């Protein structure tokens, strides 16, 4: 069954490079970026897992915990991590799930047979503290992801939750937001700063920080 936005992320217990975890317990009250890669000891994956480690302060600032998965064994993960660390001048501290029997990869539809049925594609799930899936992305094996974009979406989701707003194309934290369609422009002027109305359905504004 395909996982959809708003679904509860399926729970599982698994071996990882940082010990055994029960996923929901491990999530706790954090946000999570759960991402799969095709295989250990491959070039694109080595750059991706290093970038996620380099961004550790950015994840922490947002209350986000990263966790990776591939269908390799835990022994392979543990012997690959020094390569990731030395190539990217970083330290991988987040867990990498070992899923050699593909249980978790199949639970999360991370294996797309048209891209090869022996390993996962580059899936991303952003999961909120209620364990709800808030974003899914699927990249082909040949293309490394842009984790700055994933941080940007998390900023947008957290802003949408906090201020009940939407965010426009290419929005970045600090930019003007979109006023929700359910309120009038007069109400928007009471609630937000710098309200501009391009059309009755397209109003931009700044969140008033108290
Ligand atoms: C890579 O990480 O370089 C890679 C892995 C599997 C297929 C293609 C590229």
mmCIF file of C-alpha atoms and ligand atoms in Angstrom:
data_model
loop_
_atom_site.group_PDB
_atom_site.id
_atom_site.type_symbol
_atom_site.label_atom_id
_atom_site.label_comp_id
_atom_site.label_asym_id
_atom_site.label_seq_id
_atom_site.Cartn_x
_atom_site.Cartn_y
_atom_site.Cartn_z
ATOM 1 C CA UNK A 1 0.000 0.000 0.000
ATOM 2 C CA UNK A 2 1.392 3.402 -0.979
ATOM 3 C CA UNK A 3 2.145 5.711 1.927
ATOM 4 C CA UNK A 4 0.434 9.061 1.610
ATOM 5 C CA UNK A 5 0.826 12.474 3.186
ATOM 6 C CA UNK A 6 -0.918 12.507 6.555
ATOM 7 C CA UNK A 7 -0.556 8.728 7.074
ATOM 8 C CA UNK A 8 1.083 7.574 10.273
ATOM 9 C CA UNK A 9 4.614 6.422 9.385
ATOM 10 C CA UNK A 10 4.660 2.634 9.895
ATOM 11 C CA UNK A 11 6.454 1.492 13.030
ATOM 12 C CA UNK A 12 9.201 -1.151 12.982
ATOM 13 C CA UNK A 13 12.077 -2.472 15.051
ATOM 14 C CA UNK A 14 15.438 -2.784 13.349
ATOM 15 C CA UNK A 15 19.197 -3.008 13.622
ATOM 16 C CA UNK A 16 21.104 0.200 12.883
ATOM 17 C CA UNK A 17 24.699 1.375 12.901
ATOM 18 C CA UNK A 18 23.859 3.011 16.250
ATOM 19 C CA UNK A 19 22.180 -0.054 17.810
ATOM 20 C CA UNK A 20 18.670 -1.526 17.705
ATOM 21 C CA UNK A 21 15.774 0.934 17.539
ATOM 22 C CA UNK A 22 11.987 0.833 17.672
ATOM 23 C CA UNK A 23 11.144 3.538 15.181
ATOM 24 C CA UNK A 24 8.258 5.346 16.941
ATOM 25 C CA UNK A 25 10.107 5.319 20.268
ATOM 26 C CA UNK A 26 13.202 6.619 18.514
ATOM 27 C CA UNK A 27 11.207 9.433 16.830
ATOM 28 C CA UNK A 28 9.907 10.548 20.244
ATOM 29 C CA UNK A 29 8.703 14.131 19.927
ATOM 30 C CA UNK A 30 11.137 15.114 17.172
ATOM 31 C CA UNK A 31 10.748 15.709 13.475
ATOM 32 C CA UNK A 32 12.513 13.076 11.378
ATOM 33 C CA UNK A 33 14.121 12.897 7.936
ATOM 34 C CA UNK A 34 14.038 9.223 6.986
ATOM 35 C CA UNK A 35 15.901 8.636 3.734
ATOM 36 C CA UNK A 36 17.064 5.609 1.792
ATOM 37 C CA UNK A 37 20.100 5.219 -0.432
ATOM 38 C CA UNK A 38 20.822 2.450 -2.937
ATOM 39 C CA UNK A 39 24.021 0.971 -1.549
ATOM 40 C CA UNK A 40 26.992 1.422 0.757
ATOM 41 C CA UNK A 41 30.435 1.973 -0.811
ATOM 42 C CA UNK A 42 28.979 3.839 -3.813
ATOM 43 C CA UNK A 43 30.011 7.353 -4.847
ATOM 44 C CA UNK A 44 26.784 9.401 -4.879
ATOM 45 C CA UNK A 45 25.655 7.844 -1.583
ATOM 46 C CA UNK A 46 29.006 8.651 0.042
ATOM 47 C CA UNK A 47 28.478 12.334 -0.793
ATOM 48 C CA UNK A 48 24.848 12.319 0.364
ATOM 49 C CA UNK A 49 25.371 10.673 3.748
ATOM 50 C CA UNK A 50 28.302 12.999 4.380
ATOM 51 C CA UNK A 51 26.204 16.070 3.582
ATOM 52 C CA UNK A 52 23.538 14.941 6.048
ATOM 53 C CA UNK A 53 26.235 14.640 8.735
ATOM 54 C CA UNK A 54 27.664 18.083 7.857
ATOM 55 C CA UNK A 55 24.183 19.562 8.383
ATOM 56 C CA UNK A 56 23.879 18.176 11.926
ATOM 57 C CA UNK A 57 23.531 21.641 13.504
ATOM 58 C CA UNK A 58 20.848 22.630 10.989
ATOM 59 C CA UNK A 59 18.801 19.501 11.790
ATOM 60 C CA UNK A 60 19.221 20.075 15.530
ATOM 61 C CA UNK A 61 18.132 23.746 15.266
ATOM 62 C CA UNK A 62 14.829 22.571 13.805
ATOM 63 C CA UNK A 63 14.340 19.635 16.183
ATOM 64 C CA UNK A 64 14.945 17.136 13.363
ATOM 65 C CA UNK A 65 16.655 13.736 13.622
ATOM 66 C CA UNK A 66 18.030 12.187 10.414
ATOM 67 C CA UNK A 67 18.032 8.414 9.824
ATOM 68 C CA UNK A 68 19.232 6.570 6.717
ATOM 69 C CA UNK A 69 18.461 3.110 5.310
ATOM 70 C CA UNK A 70 19.875 0.723 2.775
ATOM 71 C CA UNK A 71 19.527 -3.000 2.242
ATOM 72 C CA UNK A 72 23.169 -3.537 3.216
ATOM 73 C CA UNK A 73 24.185 -5.281 6.428
ATOM 74 C CA UNK A 74 25.105 -3.504 9.636
ATOM 75 C CA UNK A 75 28.705 -4.721 9.242
ATOM 76 C CA UNK A 76 28.853 -2.999 5.827
ATOM 77 C CA UNK A 77 27.413 0.227 7.264
ATOM 78 C CA UNK A 78 29.947 0.225 10.083
ATOM 79 C CA UNK A 79 32.894 -0.363 7.767
ATOM 80 C CA UNK A 80 31.669 2.299 5.252
ATOM 81 C CA UNK A 81 31.190 5.140 7.790
ATOM 82 C CA UNK A 82 34.949 5.973 8.027
ATOM 83 C CA UNK A 83 34.987 6.553 4.220
ATOM 84 C CA UNK A 84 31.979 8.907 4.495
ATOM 85 C CA UNK A 85 33.649 10.747 7.356
ATOM 86 C CA UNK A 86 37.023 11.143 5.686
ATOM 87 C CA UNK A 87 35.701 12.107 2.228
ATOM 88 C CA UNK A 88 33.302 14.724 3.652
ATOM 89 C CA UNK A 89 35.427 15.815 6.622
ATOM 90 C CA UNK A 90 32.578 15.111 9.016
ATOM 91 C CA UNK A 91 31.325 12.553 11.550
ATOM 92 C CA UNK A 92 28.239 10.445 10.889
ATOM 93 C CA UNK A 93 26.442 10.199 14.217
ATOM 94 C CA UNK A 94 22.898 9.500 13.008
ATOM 95 C CA UNK A 95 21.756 5.864 12.602
ATOM 96 C CA UNK A 96 21.862 3.960 9.310
ATOM 97 C CA UNK A 97 19.265 1.189 9.213
ATOM 98 C CA UNK A 98 20.530 -2.230 8.098
ATOM 99 C CA UNK A 99 17.731 -3.839 6.089
ATOM 100 C CA UNK A 100 19.236 -6.818 4.240
ATOM 101 C CA UNK A 101 15.913 -8.671 4.162
ATOM 102 C CA UNK A 102 14.222 -5.501 2.757
ATOM 103 C CA UNK A 103 11.453 -5.525 5.399
ATOM 104 C CA UNK A 104 11.547 -1.788 6.091
ATOM 105 C CA UNK A 105 12.350 -0.836 2.485
ATOM 106 C CA UNK A 106 9.232 -2.693 1.330
ATOM 107 C CA UNK A 107 7.102 -1.246 4.142
ATOM 108 C CA UNK A 108 8.021 2.234 2.883
ATOM 109 C CA UNK A 109 7.907 1.411 -0.875
ATOM 110 C CA UNK A 110 11.585 2.241 -1.231
ATOM 111 C CA UNK A 111 12.206 -0.451 -3.845
ATOM 112 C CA UNK A 112 11.055 0.540 -7.331
ATOM 113 C CA UNK A 113 11.572 -2.487 -9.594
ATOM 114 C CA UNK A 114 12.034 -0.371 -12.734
ATOM 115 C CA UNK A 115 15.135 1.105 -11.054
ATOM 116 C CA UNK A 116 16.347 -2.382 -10.027
ATOM 117 C CA UNK A 117 14.713 -4.697 -7.521
ATOM 118 C CA UNK A 118 17.725 -5.503 -5.351
ATOM 119 C CA UNK A 119 18.194 -2.109 -3.706
ATOM 120 C CA UNK A 120 16.272 0.991 -2.662
ATOM 121 C CA UNK A 121 15.889 4.205 -4.629
ATOM 122 C CA UNK A 122 16.558 7.584 -3.003
ATOM 123 C CA UNK A 123 13.354 8.032 -0.969
ATOM 124 C CA UNK A 124 12.788 10.797 1.565
ATOM 125 C CA UNK A 125 10.095 10.929 4.237
ATOM 126 C CA UNK A 126 9.704 13.932 6.502
ATOM 127 C CA UNK A 127 7.817 12.790 9.596
ATOM 128 C CA UNK A 128 6.430 15.106 12.254
ATOM 129 C CA UNK A 129 6.343 14.604 16.046
ATOM 130 C CA UNK A 130 2.861 13.044 15.700
ATOM 131 C CA UNK A 131 4.526 10.400 13.455
ATOM 132 C CA UNK A 132 2.581 11.727 10.456
ATOM 133 C CA UNK A 133 4.194 11.715 7.015
ATOM 134 C CA UNK A 134 4.455 15.359 5.907
ATOM 135 C CA UNK A 135 6.605 15.090 2.760
ATOM 136 C CA UNK A 136 7.645 12.319 0.395
ATOM 137 C CA UNK A 137 10.255 12.613 -2.340
ATOM 138 C CA UNK A 138 11.680 9.969 -4.649
ATOM 139 C CA UNK A 139 14.906 10.513 -6.540
ATOM 140 C CA UNK A 140 16.506 8.147 -9.045
ATOM 141 C CA UNK A 141 19.646 6.275 -8.120
ATOM 142 C CA UNK A 142 21.810 8.403 -10.417
ATOM 143 C CA UNK A 143 20.905 11.756 -8.820
ATOM 144 C CA UNK A 144 22.136 13.001 -5.458
ATOM 145 C CA UNK A 145 19.569 14.935 -3.450
ATOM 146 C CA UNK A 146 19.709 18.548 -2.315
ATOM 147 C CA UNK A 147 19.406 18.461 1.467
ATOM 148 C CA UNK A 148 19.188 22.263 1.626
ATOM 149 C CA UNK A 149 15.826 21.837 -0.125
ATOM 150 C CA UNK A 150 14.739 19.350 2.529
ATOM 151 C CA UNK A 151 15.677 21.864 5.252
ATOM 152 C CA UNK A 152 13.720 24.517 3.349
ATOM 153 C CA UNK A 153 10.601 22.338 3.248
ATOM 154 C CA UNK A 154 10.918 21.589 6.963
ATOM 155 C CA UNK A 155 11.108 25.355 7.627
ATOM 156 C CA UNK A 156 7.987 25.798 5.498
ATOM 157 C CA UNK A 157 6.096 22.981 7.256
ATOM 158 C CA UNK A 158 7.038 24.228 10.716
ATOM 159 C CA UNK A 159 6.057 27.790 9.745
ATOM 160 C CA UNK A 160 2.743 26.563 8.292
ATOM 161 C CA UNK A 161 1.983 24.668 11.508
ATOM 162 C CA UNK A 162 2.995 27.543 13.793
ATOM 163 C CA UNK A 163 1.345 30.455 11.970
ATOM 164 C CA UNK A 164 -1.386 28.669 9.937
ATOM 165 C CA UNK A 165 -0.106 30.067 6.653
ATOM 166 C CA UNK A 166 1.123 28.768 3.312
ATOM 167 C CA UNK A 167 4.421 29.627 1.618
ATOM 168 C CA UNK A 168 5.033 30.648 -2.007
ATOM 169 C CA UNK A 169 7.396 29.346 -4.646
ATOM 170 C CA UNK A 170 11.059 29.289 -3.591
ATOM 171 C CA UNK A 171 10.128 30.622 -0.128
ATOM 172 C CA UNK A 172 12.911 30.719 2.415
ATOM 173 C CA UNK A 173 12.707 31.334 6.147
ATOM 174 C CA UNK A 174 12.185 35.082 6.701
ATOM 175 C CA UNK A 175 10.449 35.702 3.346
ATOM 176 C CA UNK A 176 6.840 36.839 3.089
ATOM 177 C CA UNK A 177 4.179 34.164 3.518
ATOM 178 C CA UNK A 178 0.826 33.596 1.790
ATOM 179 C CA UNK A 179 -2.245 34.688 3.738
ATOM 180 C CA UNK A 180 -4.677 31.762 4.101
ATOM 181 C CA UNK A 181 -7.695 32.047 1.803
ATOM 182 C CA UNK A 182 -10.121 31.575 4.718
ATOM 183 C CA UNK A 183 -9.549 35.035 6.194
ATOM 184 C CA UNK A 184 -10.398 38.474 4.818
ATOM 185 C CA UNK A 185 -7.748 41.008 3.943
ATOM 186 C CA UNK A 186 -8.971 43.191 6.836
ATOM 187 C CA UNK A 187 -8.477 40.261 9.227
ATOM 188 C CA UNK A 188 -5.075 39.612 7.664
ATOM 189 C CA UNK A 189 -4.010 43.203 8.412
ATOM 190 C CA UNK A 190 -4.876 42.627 12.075
ATOM 191 C CA UNK A 191 -2.898 39.418 12.222
ATOM 192 C CA UNK A 192 0.106 40.026 9.935
ATOM 193 C CA UNK A 193 2.458 42.862 8.972
ATOM 194 C CA UNK A 194 3.085 44.271 5.510
ATOM 195 C CA UNK A 195 -0.034 42.714 3.923
ATOM 196 C CA UNK A 196 -0.185 43.143 0.140
ATOM 197 C CA UNK A 197 -3.128 42.067 -2.002
ATOM 198 C CA UNK A 198 -2.272 41.164 -5.620
ATOM 199 C CA UNK A 199 -5.656 39.490 -6.139
ATOM 200 C CA UNK A 200 -8.364 38.731 -3.567
ATOM 201 C CA UNK A 201 -7.043 35.150 -3.496
ATOM 202 C CA UNK A 202 -3.316 36.041 -3.410
ATOM 203 C CA UNK A 203 -2.208 38.076 -0.434
ATOM 204 C CA UNK A 204 1.333 38.121 0.938
ATOM 205 C CA UNK A 205 2.401 39.233 4.410
ATOM 206 C CA UNK A 206 5.011 38.972 7.117
ATOM 207 C CA UNK A 207 4.446 36.924 10.240
ATOM 208 C CA UNK A 208 4.294 39.174 13.287
ATOM 209 C CA UNK A 209 6.914 37.863 15.696
ATOM 210 C CA UNK A 210 5.931 38.567 19.310
HETATM 211 C C1 LIG B 1 25.903 5.879 -6.223
HETATM 212 O O1 LIG B 1 25.672 6.135 -5.030
HETATM 213 O O2 LIG B 1 26.842 6.380 -6.796
HETATM 214 C C2 LIG B 1 24.976 4.983 -6.987
HETATM 215 C C3 LIG B 1 24.425 3.881 -6.361
HETATM 216 C C4 LIG B 1 23.576 3.051 -7.098
HETATM 217 C C5 LIG B 1 23.303 3.327 -8.416
HETATM 218 C C6 LIG B 1 23.840 4.461 -9.020
HETATM 219 C C7 LIG B 1 24.704 5.305 -8.302
#
